[in-house]
Amino acid sequence: AAMRRGHLFGALCLVLLHVASAFHGMSSPAAVRLFGSGSSALVQRGKGSAGTPQTRMMGGGFGFGTKKKDTFKYTGTQRPSAWPAKLKPVPGTIMKPDYATKKNGNPDGHKHLKFPWDIHVNTEEEIAGIRQSARYAREVLDIAGAAVAVGVNTEDLDILVHEETIKRGGYPSPLNYHGFPKSVCTSINEVVCHGIPDKKAILKEGDMINVDVTVFCNGYHGDCSEMFCVGEVDEKGKELIQTTYDAWQAAINICKPGVKYSEIGGVIEDLIVPKGYSTTRNFCGHGVGTVFHTNPTIVHYKNKINNGVMAPGHTFTIEPMINEGEHNNVMWADGWTATTSDGGRTAQFEHTLLITEDGVEALTAKTESSPRYWWEEKK
């Protein structure tokens, strides 16, 4: 899941927003969109009450409860989902995050982290809990990915993720997070992140889809996403997916104690820009563990923002969203779905990562039974 934030005011603005959030008891800065993709999660979706269908009936294509003509200028082929009347049920025996039963879905967050460089150091007990949730997230993602095929609709994927998460004694973290209505994010083609599953979103030959799974189990979140091809994707699409993967892996490879979080973005841009791609700037990676989205903020472009220094016990995501064309995106009226402004396709990968004493460990790494990409099979 990704975090979105305003970046026009740079590091100073971030600091001021973090200070403001600390005084007002918010889980994250008001201008930051967390979860949102992962990459990031949406902390605030504009004016009005977050999490209620009524806030999604204006402009940009949400027709829930109204027959008003949709005049929003979509940039690609994807269209909004119907807002569900109610959330999918989760058994009472399963431990739930603090936001699960709240009307607005707002989490409590890490209120003691007052600045961007304040990062929670997990205990051994906490690391064990995050590791378990991350393993479950990997298992569920693999199952969902195996179900991707021509003719499948994304609501089918949501049902599958919901059921498989519950089978493992977990809660699907996206469900009701700041009011998000589903258990997984499914982002097709030009959708950068936070696509909402729907029966009418039927996968077609040549589509590219990102499936973003987060599992909350026994008090801890594990977060990951991958790209999946629907049938045969064209060569340009495959190159975008592989380049995104390579840049993501290169960024992970520099992670170890003492490395500044600000160094991650430059590694990514150095690989993708020469190929004519751009990296999304307003959705970010994030800290994850007992809280779904927290410090550090991981931006995927070159920067000198002081978001802290890596240390053993830090857990966070790296989840670059790489675009065929320009980096700008547009938000739909549902407050969640972001699409490229030029309609170009986009790709994303995400791991939950742990900084160890001498390097980094991908807690959501593939298992021996996980599906492999065409370039991995060749090796």
Short mmCIF file of C-alpha atoms in Angstrom, two decimals:
data_model
loop_
_atom_site.label_atom_id
_atom_site.label_comp_id
_atom_site.label_asym_id
_atom_site.label_seq_id
_atom_site.Cartn_x
_atom_site.Cartn_y
_atom_site.Cartn_z
CA ALA A 1 0.00 0.00 0.00
CA ALA A 2 1.47 3.35 -0.79
CA MET A 3 1.60 6.69 0.88
CA ARG A 4 0.68 9.87 -0.94
CA ARG A 5 1.98 13.26 0.14
CA GLY A 6 2.23 16.81 -1.19
CA HIS A 7 5.79 17.38 -2.28
CA LEU A 8 5.75 20.95 -3.50
CA PHE A 9 6.92 22.38 -0.20
CA GLY A 10 9.63 19.81 0.36
CA ALA A 11 11.11 18.73 3.62
CA LEU A 12 10.10 21.85 5.59
CA CYS A 13 6.46 21.31 4.83
CA LEU A 14 6.75 17.68 5.87
CA VAL A 15 8.24 18.64 9.21
CA LEU A 16 5.52 21.21 9.88
CA LEU A 17 2.83 18.73 8.97
CA HIS A 18 4.28 16.07 11.23
CA VAL A 19 4.38 18.56 14.09
CA ALA A 20 0.79 19.54 13.39
CA SER A 21 -0.28 15.91 13.29
CA ALA A 22 1.36 15.29 16.65
CA PHE A 23 -0.61 18.11 18.28
CA HIS A 24 -3.89 17.06 16.74
CA GLY A 25 -3.54 13.33 17.40
CA MET A 26 -3.54 12.38 13.74
CA SER A 27 -1.94 9.19 12.49
CA SER A 28 -0.09 11.05 9.76
CA PRO A 29 0.14 14.48 8.10
CA ALA A 30 -3.07 15.84 6.63
CA ALA A 31 -1.42 16.41 3.27
CA VAL A 32 -0.04 12.89 3.18
CA ARG A 33 -1.99 10.26 1.33
CA LEU A 34 -1.10 6.99 2.97
CA PHE A 35 -2.53 3.61 1.93
CA GLY A 36 -3.34 4.13 0.10
CA SER A 37 -1.20 2.53 -2.47
CA GLY A 38 1.04 1.47 -0.42
CA SER A 39 2.40 2.16 -1.70
CA SER A 40 0.79 4.07 0.36
CA ALA A 41 -2.39 4.74 2.10
CA LEU A 42 -4.74 7.59 1.85
CA VAL A 43 -4.89 9.53 5.06
CA GLN A 44 -7.20 12.21 3.77
CA ARG A 45 -9.27 12.16 0.63
CA GLY A 46 -10.33 15.76 0.39
CA LYS A 47 -13.14 17.73 1.92
CA GLY A 48 -15.97 16.09 3.80
CA SER A 49 -16.16 12.97 5.89
CA ALA A 50 -13.68 10.28 4.88
CA GLY A 51 -14.97 6.79 4.46
CA THR A 52 -18.60 7.55 3.62
CA PRO A 53 -20.16 6.84 0.21
CA GLN A 54 -21.78 10.27 0.22
CA THR A 55 -18.39 11.93 -0.26
CA ARG A 56 -17.95 10.03 -3.51
CA MET A 57 -21.12 11.12 -5.33
CA MET A 58 -19.67 14.33 -6.78
CA GLY A 59 -17.92 14.62 -10.15
CA GLY A 60 -15.17 12.19 -11.24
CA GLY A 61 -17.46 9.32 -11.76
CA PHE A 62 -19.11 7.96 -8.67
CA GLY A 63 -22.76 7.46 -9.43
CA PHE A 64 -23.71 5.68 -6.22
CA GLY A 65 -27.26 6.78 -5.36
CA THR A 66 -27.50 9.28 -8.20
CA LYS A 67 -28.25 9.33 -11.91
CA LYS A 68 -26.15 12.40 -12.57
CA LYS A 69 -24.21 12.14 -15.83
CA ASP A 70 -20.56 11.31 -15.39
CA THR A 71 -18.58 14.11 -17.06
CA PHE A 72 -15.18 13.23 -15.62
CA LYS A 73 -12.41 13.01 -18.24
CA TYR A 74 -10.87 9.59 -17.72
CA THR A 75 -7.38 9.16 -19.08
CA GLY A 76 -7.61 5.49 -20.01
CA THR A 77 -9.98 2.54 -20.29
CA GLN A 78 -10.70 1.92 -16.60
CA ARG A 79 -13.88 3.17 -14.91
CA PRO A 80 -15.09 3.55 -11.30
CA SER A 81 -16.49 0.74 -9.21
CA ALA A 82 -19.87 0.73 -7.52
CA TRP A 83 -19.45 1.59 -3.86
CA PRO A 84 -20.56 -1.45 -1.79
CA ALA A 85 -23.51 -1.09 0.58
CA LYS A 86 -21.55 -2.81 3.34
CA LEU A 87 -18.13 -4.25 4.09
CA LYS A 88 -17.38 -7.96 3.88
CA PRO A 89 -17.75 -9.60 7.31
CA VAL A 90 -14.80 -10.79 9.37
CA PRO A 91 -15.33 -13.38 12.15
CA GLY A 92 -15.44 -12.00 15.66
CA THR A 93 -12.73 -14.42 16.73
CA ILE A 94 -10.13 -12.69 14.54
CA MET A 95 -8.08 -9.85 16.02
CA LYS A 96 -8.77 -6.60 14.20
CA PRO A 97 -6.80 -3.35 13.80
CA ASP A 98 -8.06 -0.30 15.67
CA TYR A 99 -9.71 1.23 12.59
CA ALA A 100 -11.70 -1.88 11.60
CA THR A 101 -14.87 -1.01 13.50
CA LYS A 102 -14.65 2.78 13.39
CA LYS A 103 -17.21 4.62 11.29
CA ASN A 104 -14.53 6.75 9.63
CA GLY A 105 -11.87 4.02 9.63
CA ASN A 106 -9.18 6.32 10.99
CA PRO A 107 -6.26 4.51 12.70
CA ASP A 108 -4.59 5.65 15.90
CA GLY A 109 -1.05 5.39 14.49
CA HIS A 110 2.31 6.05 16.14
CA LYS A 111 1.54 9.27 18.00
CA HIS A 112 4.96 9.34 19.64
CA LEU A 113 6.75 9.78 16.29
CA LYS A 114 6.75 13.55 15.95
CA PHE A 115 9.20 14.11 13.08
CA PRO A 116 9.86 12.36 9.74
CA TRP A 117 13.19 11.03 11.02
CA ASP A 118 11.64 9.49 14.16
CA ILE A 119 11.39 5.79 13.30
CA HIS A 120 10.12 2.99 15.51
CA VAL A 121 12.71 0.29 16.28
CA ASN A 122 10.93 -3.06 16.53
CA THR A 123 11.69 -5.50 19.33
CA GLU A 124 12.46 -9.15 18.61
CA GLU A 125 8.88 -10.00 19.56
CA GLU A 126 7.52 -7.39 17.18
CA ILE A 127 9.79 -8.55 14.36
CA ALA A 128 8.52 -12.12 14.83
CA GLY A 129 4.94 -10.89 14.57
CA ILE A 130 5.61 -8.81 11.45
CA ARG A 131 7.46 -11.75 9.91
CA GLN A 132 4.42 -14.00 10.36
CA SER A 133 2.00 -11.48 8.87
CA ALA A 134 4.39 -10.86 5.99
CA ARG A 135 4.56 -14.58 5.28
CA TYR A 136 0.77 -14.78 5.21
CA ALA A 137 0.63 -11.76 2.90
CA ARG A 138 3.03 -13.51 0.51
CA GLU A 139 0.92 -16.67 0.53
CA VAL A 140 -2.29 -14.76 -0.15
CA LEU A 141 -0.65 -12.69 -2.91
CA ASP A 142 0.57 -15.84 -4.64
CA ILE A 143 -2.92 -17.34 -4.52
CA ALA A 144 -4.49 -14.16 -5.88
CA GLY A 145 -1.89 -13.91 -8.63
CA ALA A 146 -2.53 -17.48 -9.72
CA ALA A 147 -6.21 -16.58 -10.17
CA VAL A 148 -5.49 -13.72 -12.59
CA ALA A 149 -6.80 -14.71 -16.03
CA VAL A 150 -8.84 -13.45 -18.96
CA GLY A 151 -12.50 -13.12 -17.93
CA VAL A 152 -11.88 -12.90 -14.19
CA ASN A 153 -13.29 -9.80 -12.52
CA THR A 154 -11.49 -7.99 -9.72
CA GLU A 155 -14.33 -8.58 -7.26
CA ASP A 156 -13.50 -12.29 -7.60
CA LEU A 157 -9.93 -11.46 -6.56
CA ASP A 158 -11.20 -9.44 -3.60
CA ILE A 159 -13.36 -12.33 -2.41
CA LEU A 160 -10.42 -14.70 -2.77
CA VAL A 161 -8.03 -12.44 -0.83
CA HIS A 162 -10.63 -11.88 1.88
CA GLU A 163 -11.29 -15.59 2.35
CA GLU A 164 -7.65 -16.68 2.22
CA THR A 165 -6.67 -14.01 4.75
CA ILE A 166 -9.38 -15.15 7.16
CA LYS A 167 -8.32 -18.79 6.72
CA ARG A 168 -4.95 -17.79 8.16
CA GLY A 169 -6.51 -16.08 11.14
CA GLY A 170 -5.81 -12.63 9.70
CA TYR A 171 -7.70 -9.47 8.88
CA PRO A 172 -7.34 -7.90 5.39
CA SER A 173 -5.66 -4.59 6.33
CA PRO A 174 -7.17 -2.43 3.55
CA LEU A 175 -10.73 -3.18 4.69
CA ASN A 176 -12.19 0.03 6.19
CA TYR A 177 -8.76 1.67 6.44
CA HIS A 178 -9.82 5.32 6.28
CA GLY A 179 -13.03 3.92 4.80
CA PHE A 180 -11.53 1.84 1.97
CA PRO A 181 -14.37 -0.53 0.99
CA LYS A 182 -12.50 -3.68 -0.08
CA SER A 183 -9.91 -6.20 1.14
CA VAL A 184 -7.33 -5.71 -1.62
CA CYS A 185 -6.25 -3.08 -4.16
CA THR A 186 -6.40 -4.11 -7.82
CA SER A 187 -4.85 -1.60 -10.22
CA ILE A 188 -5.15 -2.25 -13.95
CA ASN A 189 -3.10 -0.67 -16.76
CA GLU A 190 -3.19 3.13 -16.22
CA VAL A 191 -4.29 2.85 -12.57
CA VAL A 192 -1.25 3.84 -10.51
CA CYS A 193 -2.59 2.52 -7.20
CA HIS A 194 -5.61 1.88 -4.95
CA GLY A 195 -7.88 0.47 -7.61
CA ILE A 196 -11.15 -0.69 -6.02
CA PRO A 197 -12.25 -4.23 -6.97
CA ASP A 198 -15.55 -4.51 -8.83
CA LYS A 199 -17.62 -7.12 -10.69
CA LYS A 200 -17.60 -4.92 -13.80
CA ALA A 201 -13.79 -4.70 -13.87
CA ILE A 202 -13.23 -7.76 -16.05
CA LEU A 203 -9.66 -8.65 -16.97
CA LYS A 204 -8.94 -8.69 -20.69
CA GLU A 205 -6.20 -10.20 -22.85
CA GLY A 206 -3.09 -8.03 -22.63
CA ASP A 207 -4.02 -6.24 -19.39
CA MET A 208 -1.42 -5.61 -16.68
CA ILE A 209 -2.63 -5.67 -13.08
CA ASN A 210 -1.04 -4.90 -9.74
CA VAL A 211 -2.47 -6.82 -6.79
CA ASP A 212 -1.66 -5.22 -3.43
CA VAL A 213 -2.17 -7.46 -0.38
CA THR A 214 -1.73 -6.55 3.28
CA VAL A 215 -2.51 -8.94 6.14
CA PHE A 216 -3.02 -7.95 9.78
CA CYS A 217 -2.45 -10.86 12.15
CA ASN A 218 -2.12 -10.81 15.93
CA GLY A 219 -1.37 -7.10 15.98
CA TYR A 220 1.01 -6.79 13.00
CA HIS A 221 0.75 -5.87 9.31
CA GLY A 222 2.63 -7.45 6.39
CA ASP A 223 2.40 -5.64 3.04
CA CYS A 224 3.34 -6.65 -0.52
CA SER A 225 2.30 -6.29 -4.15
CA GLU A 226 3.27 -7.59 -7.57
CA MET A 227 2.43 -7.22 -11.24
CA PHE A 228 0.57 -9.93 -13.14
CA CYS A 229 0.03 -10.31 -16.86
CA VAL A 230 -3.40 -11.20 -18.21
CA GLY A 231 -2.79 -13.55 -21.09
CA GLU A 232 -0.08 -12.23 -23.41
CA VAL A 233 1.14 -8.70 -22.71
CA ASP A 234 2.92 -6.77 -25.47
CA GLU A 235 6.70 -6.30 -25.40
CA LYS A 236 6.51 -2.68 -24.25
CA GLY A 237 4.38 -3.71 -21.31
CA LYS A 238 6.76 -6.51 -20.40
CA GLU A 239 9.74 -4.15 -20.58
CA LEU A 240 7.97 -1.73 -18.21
CA ILE A 241 7.28 -4.53 -15.73
CA GLN A 242 10.82 -5.89 -15.83
CA THR A 243 12.42 -2.45 -15.56
CA THR A 244 10.23 -1.63 -12.55
CA TYR A 245 11.25 -4.90 -10.93
CA ASP A 246 14.95 -4.28 -11.60
CA ALA A 247 14.83 -0.74 -10.18
CA TRP A 248 12.94 -1.99 -7.13
CA GLN A 249 15.50 -4.72 -6.50
CA ALA A 250 18.40 -2.29 -6.98
CA ALA A 251 16.88 0.00 -4.36
CA ILE A 252 16.46 -2.88 -1.93
CA ASN A 253 20.07 -3.93 -2.46
CA ILE A 254 21.49 -0.68 -1.04
CA CYS A 255 19.56 -1.04 2.22
CA LYS A 256 21.60 -1.60 5.38
CA PRO A 257 22.31 0.18 8.68
CA GLY A 258 23.60 3.72 8.20
CA VAL A 259 22.09 4.32 4.75
CA LYS A 260 19.86 7.38 4.43
CA TYR A 261 16.31 6.67 3.32
CA SER A 262 16.69 9.55 0.89
CA GLU A 263 19.18 7.50 -1.14
CA ILE A 264 16.54 5.04 -2.34
CA GLY A 265 14.90 7.33 -4.90
CA GLY A 266 18.08 8.15 -6.78
CA VAL A 267 18.86 4.47 -7.35
CA ILE A 268 15.42 3.99 -8.88
CA GLU A 269 15.57 7.03 -11.18
CA ASP A 270 19.07 6.19 -12.38
CA LEU A 271 17.67 2.95 -13.82
CA ILE A 272 14.31 4.04 -15.18
CA VAL A 273 14.89 7.54 -16.59
CA PRO A 274 17.37 6.44 -19.32
CA LYS A 275 14.62 4.18 -20.65
CA GLY A 276 12.16 7.05 -20.90
CA TYR A 277 10.09 6.12 -17.85
CA SER A 278 9.06 8.30 -14.93
CA THR A 279 8.55 7.53 -11.24
CA THR A 280 5.39 8.55 -9.41
CA ARG A 281 6.17 11.33 -6.93
CA ASN A 282 3.07 11.70 -4.80
CA PHE A 283 2.73 8.12 -3.56
CA CYS A 284 5.41 6.67 -1.34
CA GLY A 285 6.62 3.66 0.58
CA HIS A 286 6.18 3.70 4.34
CA GLY A 287 6.99 2.19 7.67
CA VAL A 288 4.87 -0.84 8.54
CA GLY A 289 4.41 -3.17 11.51
CA THR A 290 2.08 -2.59 14.44
CA VAL A 291 0.81 0.37 12.38
CA PHE A 292 -0.22 0.02 8.71
CA HIS A 293 1.45 3.25 7.57
CA THR A 294 4.00 5.16 9.62
CA ASN A 295 7.54 6.56 9.43
CA PRO A 296 9.75 6.40 7.46
CA THR A 297 8.36 7.92 4.27
CA ILE A 298 10.06 6.36 1.24
CA VAL A 299 10.04 8.55 -1.87
CA HIS A 300 10.99 6.92 -5.14
CA TYR A 301 12.72 9.85 -6.87
CA LYS A 302 15.99 11.70 -6.29
CA ASN A 303 15.77 13.81 -3.15
CA LYS A 304 17.60 15.12 -0.11
CA ILE A 305 14.68 14.94 2.31
CA ASN A 306 15.64 14.01 5.86
CA ASN A 307 13.41 11.01 6.46
CA GLY A 308 15.90 9.29 8.71
CA VAL A 309 18.71 6.76 8.57
CA MET A 310 18.31 2.98 8.38
CA ALA A 311 18.95 1.05 11.59
CA PRO A 312 18.44 -2.56 12.74
CA GLY A 313 14.83 -3.19 13.66
CA HIS A 314 13.30 -0.79 11.11
CA THR A 315 10.52 -2.27 8.96
CA PHE A 316 9.23 -0.47 5.89
CA THR A 317 8.17 -0.87 2.28
CA ILE A 318 9.80 0.10 -0.99
CA GLU A 319 7.14 0.21 -3.71
CA PRO A 320 8.01 2.30 -6.78
CA MET A 321 5.25 3.07 -9.27
CA ILE A 322 6.91 3.47 -12.67
CA ASN A 323 5.10 5.00 -15.64
CA GLU A 324 5.39 4.70 -19.41
CA GLY A 325 4.87 8.44 -19.73
CA GLU A 326 4.76 11.39 -17.35
CA HIS A 327 4.74 11.08 -13.57
CA ASN A 328 1.62 13.16 -12.89
CA ASN A 329 -1.63 11.45 -12.00
CA VAL A 330 -5.28 12.30 -11.50
CA MET A 331 -7.58 11.27 -8.66
CA TRP A 332 -11.06 9.93 -9.22
CA ALA A 333 -13.98 11.14 -7.13
CA ASP A 334 -13.90 7.93 -5.08
CA GLY A 335 -10.93 9.53 -3.31
CA TRP A 336 -8.79 6.43 -3.81
CA THR A 337 -8.13 5.58 -7.44
CA ALA A 338 -5.16 7.36 -9.03
CA THR A 339 -4.48 7.05 -12.75
CA THR A 340 -1.69 8.36 -14.94
CA SER A 341 -2.57 11.77 -16.35
CA ASP A 342 -1.69 10.71 -19.90
CA GLY A 343 -3.33 7.27 -19.79
CA GLY A 344 0.01 5.46 -20.03
CA ARG A 345 0.48 2.18 -18.25
CA THR A 346 2.18 1.89 -14.89
CA ALA A 347 3.83 -0.90 -12.90
CA GLN A 348 4.63 -1.47 -9.23
CA PHE A 349 6.26 -3.97 -6.88
CA GLU A 350 6.36 -3.93 -3.08
CA HIS A 351 8.03 -5.79 -0.21
CA THR A 352 7.93 -5.43 3.54
CA LEU A 353 11.61 -5.08 4.46
CA LEU A 354 13.55 -5.47 7.72
CA ILE A 355 16.90 -3.81 8.38
CA THR A 356 19.17 -6.36 10.05
CA GLU A 357 22.56 -5.91 11.74
CA ASP A 358 24.40 -6.27 8.43
CA GLY A 359 21.87 -5.70 5.67
CA VAL A 360 18.23 -6.13 4.74
CA GLU A 361 15.72 -8.98 4.65
CA ALA A 362 12.61 -9.09 2.48
CA LEU A 363 9.97 -10.45 4.86
CA THR A 364 7.53 -10.88 1.96
CA ALA A 365 10.07 -12.62 -0.29
CA LYS A 366 8.92 -15.32 -2.67
CA THR A 367 8.85 -18.90 -1.48
CA GLU A 368 9.90 -21.95 -3.49
CA SER A 369 6.30 -22.38 -4.64
CA SER A 370 5.77 -18.72 -5.64
CA PRO A 371 5.20 -18.06 -9.37
CA ARG A 372 8.19 -16.73 -11.28
CA TYR A 373 8.52 -14.09 -13.99
CA TRP A 374 9.77 -14.86 -17.49
CA TRP A 375 13.22 -13.38 -16.78
CA GLU A 376 13.52 -15.45 -13.58
CA GLU A 377 12.60 -18.62 -15.45
CA LYS A 378 15.38 -18.01 -17.96
CA LYS A 379 17.93 -17.95 -15.15
#
